[in-house]
CSV table of C-alpha atoms in Angstrom, one decimal:
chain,number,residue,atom,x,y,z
A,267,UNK,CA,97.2,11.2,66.4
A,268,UNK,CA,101.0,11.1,66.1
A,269,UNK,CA,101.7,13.9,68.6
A,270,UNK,CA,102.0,12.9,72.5
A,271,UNK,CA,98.6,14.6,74.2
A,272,UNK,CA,97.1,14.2,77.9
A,273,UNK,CA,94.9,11.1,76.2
A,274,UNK,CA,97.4,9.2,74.8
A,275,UNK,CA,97.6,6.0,76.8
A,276,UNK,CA,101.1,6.3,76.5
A,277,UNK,CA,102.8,9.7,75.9
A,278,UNK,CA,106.7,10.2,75.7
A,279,UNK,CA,107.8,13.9,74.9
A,280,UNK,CA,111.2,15.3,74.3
A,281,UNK,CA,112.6,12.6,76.0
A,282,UNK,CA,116.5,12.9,76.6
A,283,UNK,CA,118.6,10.3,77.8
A,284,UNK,CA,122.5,11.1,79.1
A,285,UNK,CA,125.1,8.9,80.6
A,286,UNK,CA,127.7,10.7,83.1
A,287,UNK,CA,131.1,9.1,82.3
A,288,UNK,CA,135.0,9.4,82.2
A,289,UNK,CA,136.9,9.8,79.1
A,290,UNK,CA,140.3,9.0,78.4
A,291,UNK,CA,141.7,11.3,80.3
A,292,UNK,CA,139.5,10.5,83.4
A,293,UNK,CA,137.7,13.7,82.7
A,294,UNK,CA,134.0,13.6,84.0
A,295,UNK,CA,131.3,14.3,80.7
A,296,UNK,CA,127.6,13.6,79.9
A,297,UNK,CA,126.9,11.7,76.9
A,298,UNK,CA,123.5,12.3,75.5
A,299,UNK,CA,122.4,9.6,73.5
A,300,UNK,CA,118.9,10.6,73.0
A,301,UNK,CA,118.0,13.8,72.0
A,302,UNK,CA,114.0,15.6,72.6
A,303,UNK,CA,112.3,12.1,71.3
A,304,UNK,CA,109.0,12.2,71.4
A,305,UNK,CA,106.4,9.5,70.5
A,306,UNK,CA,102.6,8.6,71.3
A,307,UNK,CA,100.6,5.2,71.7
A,308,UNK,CA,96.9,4.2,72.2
A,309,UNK,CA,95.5,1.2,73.4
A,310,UNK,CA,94.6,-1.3,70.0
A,311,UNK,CA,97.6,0.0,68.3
A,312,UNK,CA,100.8,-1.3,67.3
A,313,UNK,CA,103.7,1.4,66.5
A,314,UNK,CA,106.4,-0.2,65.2
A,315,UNK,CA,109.9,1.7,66.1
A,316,UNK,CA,112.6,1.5,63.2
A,317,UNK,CA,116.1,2.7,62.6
A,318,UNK,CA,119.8,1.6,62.6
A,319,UNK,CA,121.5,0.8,65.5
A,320,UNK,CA,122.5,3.1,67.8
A,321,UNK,CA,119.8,5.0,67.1
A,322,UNK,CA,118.2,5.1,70.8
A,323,UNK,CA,115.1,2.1,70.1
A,324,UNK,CA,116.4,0.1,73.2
A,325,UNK,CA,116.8,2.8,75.4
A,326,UNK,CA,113.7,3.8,75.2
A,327,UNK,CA,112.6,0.9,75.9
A,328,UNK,CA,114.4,0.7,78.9
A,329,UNK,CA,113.4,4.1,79.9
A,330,UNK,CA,110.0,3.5,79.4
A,331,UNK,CA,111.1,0.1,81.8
A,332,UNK,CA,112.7,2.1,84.3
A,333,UNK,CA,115.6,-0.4,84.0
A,334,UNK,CA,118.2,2.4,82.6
A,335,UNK,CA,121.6,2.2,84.4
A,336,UNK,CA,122.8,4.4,87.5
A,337,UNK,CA,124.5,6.8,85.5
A,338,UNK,CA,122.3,7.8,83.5
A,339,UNK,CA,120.1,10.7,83.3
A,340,UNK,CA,116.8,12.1,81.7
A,341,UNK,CA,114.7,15.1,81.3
A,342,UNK,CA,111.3,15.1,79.3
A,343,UNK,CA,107.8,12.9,80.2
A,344,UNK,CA,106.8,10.2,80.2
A,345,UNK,CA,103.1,9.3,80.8
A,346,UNK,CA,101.3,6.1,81.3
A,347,UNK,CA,97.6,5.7,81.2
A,348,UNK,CA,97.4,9.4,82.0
A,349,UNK,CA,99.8,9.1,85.1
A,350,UNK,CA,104.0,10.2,84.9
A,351,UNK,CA,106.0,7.1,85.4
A,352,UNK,CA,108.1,7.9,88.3
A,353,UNK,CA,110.6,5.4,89.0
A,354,UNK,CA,108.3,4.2,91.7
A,355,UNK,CA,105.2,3.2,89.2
A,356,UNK,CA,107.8,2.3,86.7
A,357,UNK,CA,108.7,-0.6,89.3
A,358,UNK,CA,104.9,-1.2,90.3
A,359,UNK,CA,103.9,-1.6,86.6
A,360,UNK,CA,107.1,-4.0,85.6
A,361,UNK,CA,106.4,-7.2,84.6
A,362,UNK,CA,102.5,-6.8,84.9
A,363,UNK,CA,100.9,-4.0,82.9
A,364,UNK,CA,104.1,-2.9,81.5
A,365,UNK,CA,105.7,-6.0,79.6
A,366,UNK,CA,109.0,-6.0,77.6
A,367,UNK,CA,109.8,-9.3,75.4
A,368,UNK,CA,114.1,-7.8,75.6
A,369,UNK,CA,116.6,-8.4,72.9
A,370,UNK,CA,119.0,-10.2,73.7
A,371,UNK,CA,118.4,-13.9,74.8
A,372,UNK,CA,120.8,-13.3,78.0
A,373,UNK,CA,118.0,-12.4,80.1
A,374,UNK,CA,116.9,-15.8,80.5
A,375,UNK,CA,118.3,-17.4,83.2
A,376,UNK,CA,120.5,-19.6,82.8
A,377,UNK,CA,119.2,-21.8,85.9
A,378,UNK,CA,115.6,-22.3,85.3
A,379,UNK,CA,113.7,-24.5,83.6
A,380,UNK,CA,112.0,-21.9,80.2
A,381,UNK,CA,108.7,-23.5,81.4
A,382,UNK,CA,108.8,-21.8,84.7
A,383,UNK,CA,110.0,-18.5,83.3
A,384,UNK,CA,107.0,-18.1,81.2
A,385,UNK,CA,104.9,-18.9,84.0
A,386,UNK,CA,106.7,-16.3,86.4
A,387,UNK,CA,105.5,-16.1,89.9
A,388,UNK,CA,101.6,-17.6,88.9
A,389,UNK,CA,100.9,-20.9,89.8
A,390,UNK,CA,98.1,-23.5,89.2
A,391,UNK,CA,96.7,-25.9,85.8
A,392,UNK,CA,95.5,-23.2,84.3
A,393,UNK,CA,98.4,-20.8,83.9
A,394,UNK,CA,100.4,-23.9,82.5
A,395,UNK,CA,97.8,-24.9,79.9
A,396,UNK,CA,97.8,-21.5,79.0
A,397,UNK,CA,101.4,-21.3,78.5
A,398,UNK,CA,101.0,-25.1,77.0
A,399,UNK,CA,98.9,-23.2,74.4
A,400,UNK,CA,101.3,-20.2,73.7
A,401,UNK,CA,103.9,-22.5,73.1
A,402,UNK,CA,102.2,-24.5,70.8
A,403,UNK,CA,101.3,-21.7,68.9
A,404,UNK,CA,104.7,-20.4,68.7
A,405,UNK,CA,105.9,-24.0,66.9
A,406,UNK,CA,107.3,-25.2,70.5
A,407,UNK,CA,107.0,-28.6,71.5
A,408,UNK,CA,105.6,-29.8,74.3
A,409,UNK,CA,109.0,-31.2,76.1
A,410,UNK,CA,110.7,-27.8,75.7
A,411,UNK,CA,108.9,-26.4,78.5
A,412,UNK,CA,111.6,-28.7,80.6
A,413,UNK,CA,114.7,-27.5,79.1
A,414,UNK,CA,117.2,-24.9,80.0
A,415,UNK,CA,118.0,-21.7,78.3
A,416,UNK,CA,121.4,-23.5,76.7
A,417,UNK,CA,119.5,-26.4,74.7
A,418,UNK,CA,117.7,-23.5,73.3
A,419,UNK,CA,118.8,-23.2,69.5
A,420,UNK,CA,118.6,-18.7,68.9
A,421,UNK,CA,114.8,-18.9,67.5
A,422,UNK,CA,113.5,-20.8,70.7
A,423,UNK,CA,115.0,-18.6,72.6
A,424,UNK,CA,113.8,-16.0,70.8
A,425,UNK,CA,110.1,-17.3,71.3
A,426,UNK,CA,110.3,-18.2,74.9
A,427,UNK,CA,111.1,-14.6,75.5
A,428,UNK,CA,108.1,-14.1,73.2
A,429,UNK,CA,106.0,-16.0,75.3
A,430,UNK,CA,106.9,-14.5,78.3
A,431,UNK,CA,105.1,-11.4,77.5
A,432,UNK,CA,102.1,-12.8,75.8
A,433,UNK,CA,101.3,-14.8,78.8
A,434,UNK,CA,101.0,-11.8,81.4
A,435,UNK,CA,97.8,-9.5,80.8
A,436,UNK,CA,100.0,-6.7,80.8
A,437,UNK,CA,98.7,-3.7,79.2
A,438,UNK,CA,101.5,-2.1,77.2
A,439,UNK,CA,104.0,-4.4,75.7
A,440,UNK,CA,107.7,-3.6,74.4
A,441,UNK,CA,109.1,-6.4,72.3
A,442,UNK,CA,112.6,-5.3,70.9
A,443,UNK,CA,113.9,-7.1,68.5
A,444,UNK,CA,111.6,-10.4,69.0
A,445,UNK,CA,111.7,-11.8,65.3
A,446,UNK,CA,115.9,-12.5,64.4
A,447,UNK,CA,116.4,-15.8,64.4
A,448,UNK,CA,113.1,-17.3,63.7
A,449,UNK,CA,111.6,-18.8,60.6
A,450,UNK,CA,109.9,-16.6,58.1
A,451,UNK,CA,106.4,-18.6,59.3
A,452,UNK,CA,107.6,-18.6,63.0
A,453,UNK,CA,108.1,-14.7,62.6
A,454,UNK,CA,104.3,-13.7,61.2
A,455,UNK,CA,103.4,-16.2,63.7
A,456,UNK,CA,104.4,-14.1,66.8
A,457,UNK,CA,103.7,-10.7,64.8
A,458,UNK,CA,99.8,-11.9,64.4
A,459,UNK,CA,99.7,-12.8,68.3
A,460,UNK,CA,101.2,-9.2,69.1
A,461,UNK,CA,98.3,-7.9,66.2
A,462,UNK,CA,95.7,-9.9,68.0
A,463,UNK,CA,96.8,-8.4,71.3
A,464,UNK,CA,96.7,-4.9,69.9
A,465,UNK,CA,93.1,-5.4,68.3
A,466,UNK,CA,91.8,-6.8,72.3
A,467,UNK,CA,93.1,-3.3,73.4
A,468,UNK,CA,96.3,-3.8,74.3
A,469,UNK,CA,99.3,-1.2,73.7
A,470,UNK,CA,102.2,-2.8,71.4
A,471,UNK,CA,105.4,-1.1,70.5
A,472,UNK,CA,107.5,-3.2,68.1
A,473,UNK,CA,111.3,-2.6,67.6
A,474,UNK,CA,112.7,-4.0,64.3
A,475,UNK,CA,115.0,-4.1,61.7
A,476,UNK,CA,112.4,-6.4,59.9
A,477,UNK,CA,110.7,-3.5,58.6
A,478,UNK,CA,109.0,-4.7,55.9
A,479,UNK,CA,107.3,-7.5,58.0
A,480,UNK,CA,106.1,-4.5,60.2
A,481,UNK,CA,104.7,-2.6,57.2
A,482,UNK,CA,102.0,-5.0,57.3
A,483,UNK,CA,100.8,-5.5,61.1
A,484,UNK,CA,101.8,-2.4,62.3
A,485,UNK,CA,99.4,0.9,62.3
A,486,UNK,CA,102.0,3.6,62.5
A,487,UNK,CA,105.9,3.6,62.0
A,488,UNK,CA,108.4,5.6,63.9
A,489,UNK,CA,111.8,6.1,62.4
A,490,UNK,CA,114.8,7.2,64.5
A,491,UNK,CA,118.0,8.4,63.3
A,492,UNK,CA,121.3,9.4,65.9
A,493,UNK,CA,118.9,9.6,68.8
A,494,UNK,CA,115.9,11.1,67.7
A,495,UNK,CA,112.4,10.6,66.3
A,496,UNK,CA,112.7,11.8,62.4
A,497,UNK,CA,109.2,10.7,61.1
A,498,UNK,CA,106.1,9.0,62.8
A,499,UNK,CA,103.6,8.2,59.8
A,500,UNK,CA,101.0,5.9,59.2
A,501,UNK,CA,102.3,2.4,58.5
A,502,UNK,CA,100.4,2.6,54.9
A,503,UNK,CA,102.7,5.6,53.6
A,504,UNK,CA,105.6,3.2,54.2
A,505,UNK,CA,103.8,0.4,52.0
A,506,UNK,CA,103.0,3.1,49.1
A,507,UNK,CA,107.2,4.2,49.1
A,508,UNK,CA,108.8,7.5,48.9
A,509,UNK,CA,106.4,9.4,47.3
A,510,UNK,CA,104.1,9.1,50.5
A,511,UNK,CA,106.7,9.7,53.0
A,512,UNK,CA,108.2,12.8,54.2
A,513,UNK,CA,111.6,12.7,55.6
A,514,UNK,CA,115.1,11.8,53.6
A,515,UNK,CA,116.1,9.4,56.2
A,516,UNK,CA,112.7,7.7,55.8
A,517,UNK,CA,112.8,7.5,52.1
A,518,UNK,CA,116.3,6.1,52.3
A,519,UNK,CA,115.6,3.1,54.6
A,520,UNK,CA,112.5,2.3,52.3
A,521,UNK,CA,115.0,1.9,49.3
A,522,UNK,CA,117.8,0.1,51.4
A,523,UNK,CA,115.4,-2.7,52.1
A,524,UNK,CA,116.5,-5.8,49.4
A,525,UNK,CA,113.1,-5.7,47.4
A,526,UNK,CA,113.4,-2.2,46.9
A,527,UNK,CA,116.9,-2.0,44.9
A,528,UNK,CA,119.0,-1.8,48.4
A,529,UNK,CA,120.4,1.0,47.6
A,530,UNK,CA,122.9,2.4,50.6
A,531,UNK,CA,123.4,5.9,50.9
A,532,UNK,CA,126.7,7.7,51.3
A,533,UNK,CA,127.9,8.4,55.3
A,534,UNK,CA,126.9,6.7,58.2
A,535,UNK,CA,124.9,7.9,61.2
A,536,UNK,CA,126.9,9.7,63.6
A,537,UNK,CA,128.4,9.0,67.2
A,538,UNK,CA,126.6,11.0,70.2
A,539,UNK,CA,129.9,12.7,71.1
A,540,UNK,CA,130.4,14.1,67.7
A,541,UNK,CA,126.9,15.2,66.2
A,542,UNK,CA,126.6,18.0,63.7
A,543,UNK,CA,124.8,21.2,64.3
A,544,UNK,CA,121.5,21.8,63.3
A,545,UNK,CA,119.2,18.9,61.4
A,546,UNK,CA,121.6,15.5,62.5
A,547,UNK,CA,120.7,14.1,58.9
A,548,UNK,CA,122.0,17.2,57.0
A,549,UNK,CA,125.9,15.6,56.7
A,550,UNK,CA,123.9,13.0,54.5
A,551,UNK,CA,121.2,15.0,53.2
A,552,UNK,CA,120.6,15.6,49.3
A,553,UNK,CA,118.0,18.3,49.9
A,554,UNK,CA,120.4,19.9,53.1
A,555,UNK,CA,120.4,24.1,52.5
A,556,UNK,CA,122.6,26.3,54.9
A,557,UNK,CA,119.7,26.7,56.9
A,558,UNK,CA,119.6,22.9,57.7
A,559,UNK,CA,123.2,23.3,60.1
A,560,UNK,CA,121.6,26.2,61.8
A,561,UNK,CA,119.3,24.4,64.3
A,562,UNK,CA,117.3,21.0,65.3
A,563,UNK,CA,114.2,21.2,63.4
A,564,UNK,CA,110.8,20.5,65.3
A,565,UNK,CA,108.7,18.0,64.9
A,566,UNK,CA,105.9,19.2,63.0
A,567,UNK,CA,102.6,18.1,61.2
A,568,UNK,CA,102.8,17.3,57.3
A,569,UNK,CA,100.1,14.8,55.2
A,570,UNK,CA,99.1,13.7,58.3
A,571,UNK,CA,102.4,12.4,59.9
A,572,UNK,CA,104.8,14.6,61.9
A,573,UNK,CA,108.4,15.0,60.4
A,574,UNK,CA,111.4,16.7,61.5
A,575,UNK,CA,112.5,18.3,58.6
A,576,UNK,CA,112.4,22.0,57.5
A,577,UNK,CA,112.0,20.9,53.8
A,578,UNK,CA,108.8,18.5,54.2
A,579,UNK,CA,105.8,18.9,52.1
């Protein structure tokens, strides 16, 4: 099921995210970055969440976190495990059935010892071995449990934050971004562990750019484009190409990837102060007709995915 529903262990519907700011002219506005997103997760599944940047991945994720700035604002649901995360779950759950591996390496700190990071607050010989064993696994050696944050080359980093995660027994786990920097083998490495977590039961969402490593652990795809969900599809459509998927964007990302011809299209997504009317692809749309400008399309059911796009068959 691709649609949010009252049993989806986690259920986020027309989600909109807004920042109250000053422009220029020290006028007072609300930026909305993230526009009626909706997506839906069980527990043994893996949805991967793709797009370009800027296209709202993080802030979900931080959403979902509860760890959005003062100034912004949302409207929508957001459900956990049946229950709406109010700000006061969302700070219940954080850290321990709610994981999120972030994206930049900055939230390390800078003070610590990565050993002791991983572990977090749990103490004893058997949360160390077990983060002894994660380590290993990840390709780290023994001695970099004692190191700080700055020896780190980018793909330590980038697996200590991994680790981090994996060693809780949280229930849902975010990880955005948690492959750039690592080796190709270091990469399918951490993408098997998240698999292996999915397939004890746990919920995984998995934000990347590495799409085509995602193809293969991942069972369903989002794509997002200037703030919204354009396509949620089964992650084998996206293996079979264009002809199984549904929306333009969609099709588009498949043939930008470097095995597939990587061939751009025209345009560029746009800003959140300055999106078009109607369908937010149409400006770069082949297939766009006047009735395309008119209004947002809904999400709706086609071939067994949902797509956001009047034209889909």
């Amino acid at each position: 099921m691709h649609f949010p529903t009252k049993d989806s262990f986690l259920a986020v519907e027309d989600l909109s995210v807004s920042f109250h700011r000053y422009d220029s002219a020290l006028e007072q506005n609300d930026l909305k970055v993230i526009s009626d997103l909706s997506i839906a997760l069980d527990r043994g599944e893996i949805l991967a969440i793709a797009g370009s940047s800027g296209s709202g991945k993080s802030l979900l994720a931080h959403a979902i976190m509860g760890l959005l700035p003062p100034n912004a604002s949302t409207t929508g649901s957001i459900r956990y495990n049946g229950q709406q995360l109010t700000p006061k779950l969302q700070k219940q759950l954080r850290g321990k059935e709610i994981a999120l591996v972030p994206q930049s390496i900055a939230y390390l700190d800078p003070l610590m010892r990565v050993g002791s990071q991983v572990r977090g607050t749990e103490k004893g010989i058997k949360v160390r071995e077990k983060q002894q064993r994660i380590f290993k696994r990840f390709g780290l050696a023994p001695e970099v449990e004692r190191l700080y944050p700055f020896q780190l080359s980018g793909g330590m980093a980038r697996r200590v934050l991994v680790s981090t995660a994996v060693i809780t027994d949280a229930e849902l786990i975010i990880a955005d971004e948690p492959t750039p920097g690592m080796h190709i083998t270091q990469a399918l490495e951490a993408l098997k562990v998240f698999r292996e977590l999915a397939d004890s039961g746990k919920a995984i969402i998995l934000i990347t750019h590495d799409i085509d490593l995602a193809f293969e652990f991942a069972d369903k795809i989002a794509v997002f484009y200037a703030g919204t969900t354009v396509e949620v599809a089964p992650s084998k459509d996206f293996r079979t190409g264009p002809s199984a998927l549904r929306h333009p964007y969609s099709k588009a990302l498949w043939e930008a990837l470097p095995q597939n011809g990587f061939r751009p299209i025209p345009g560029f997504q746009p800003y959140a102060k300055s999106l078009p009317p109607g369908c937010l692809f149409a400006p770069r749309c082949p297939y766009k007709t006047a009735e395309c400008e008119e209004k947002i399309p809904p999400m709706r059911e086609v071939r067994g995915g949902c797509v956001r796009c009047i034209h889909a068959t």
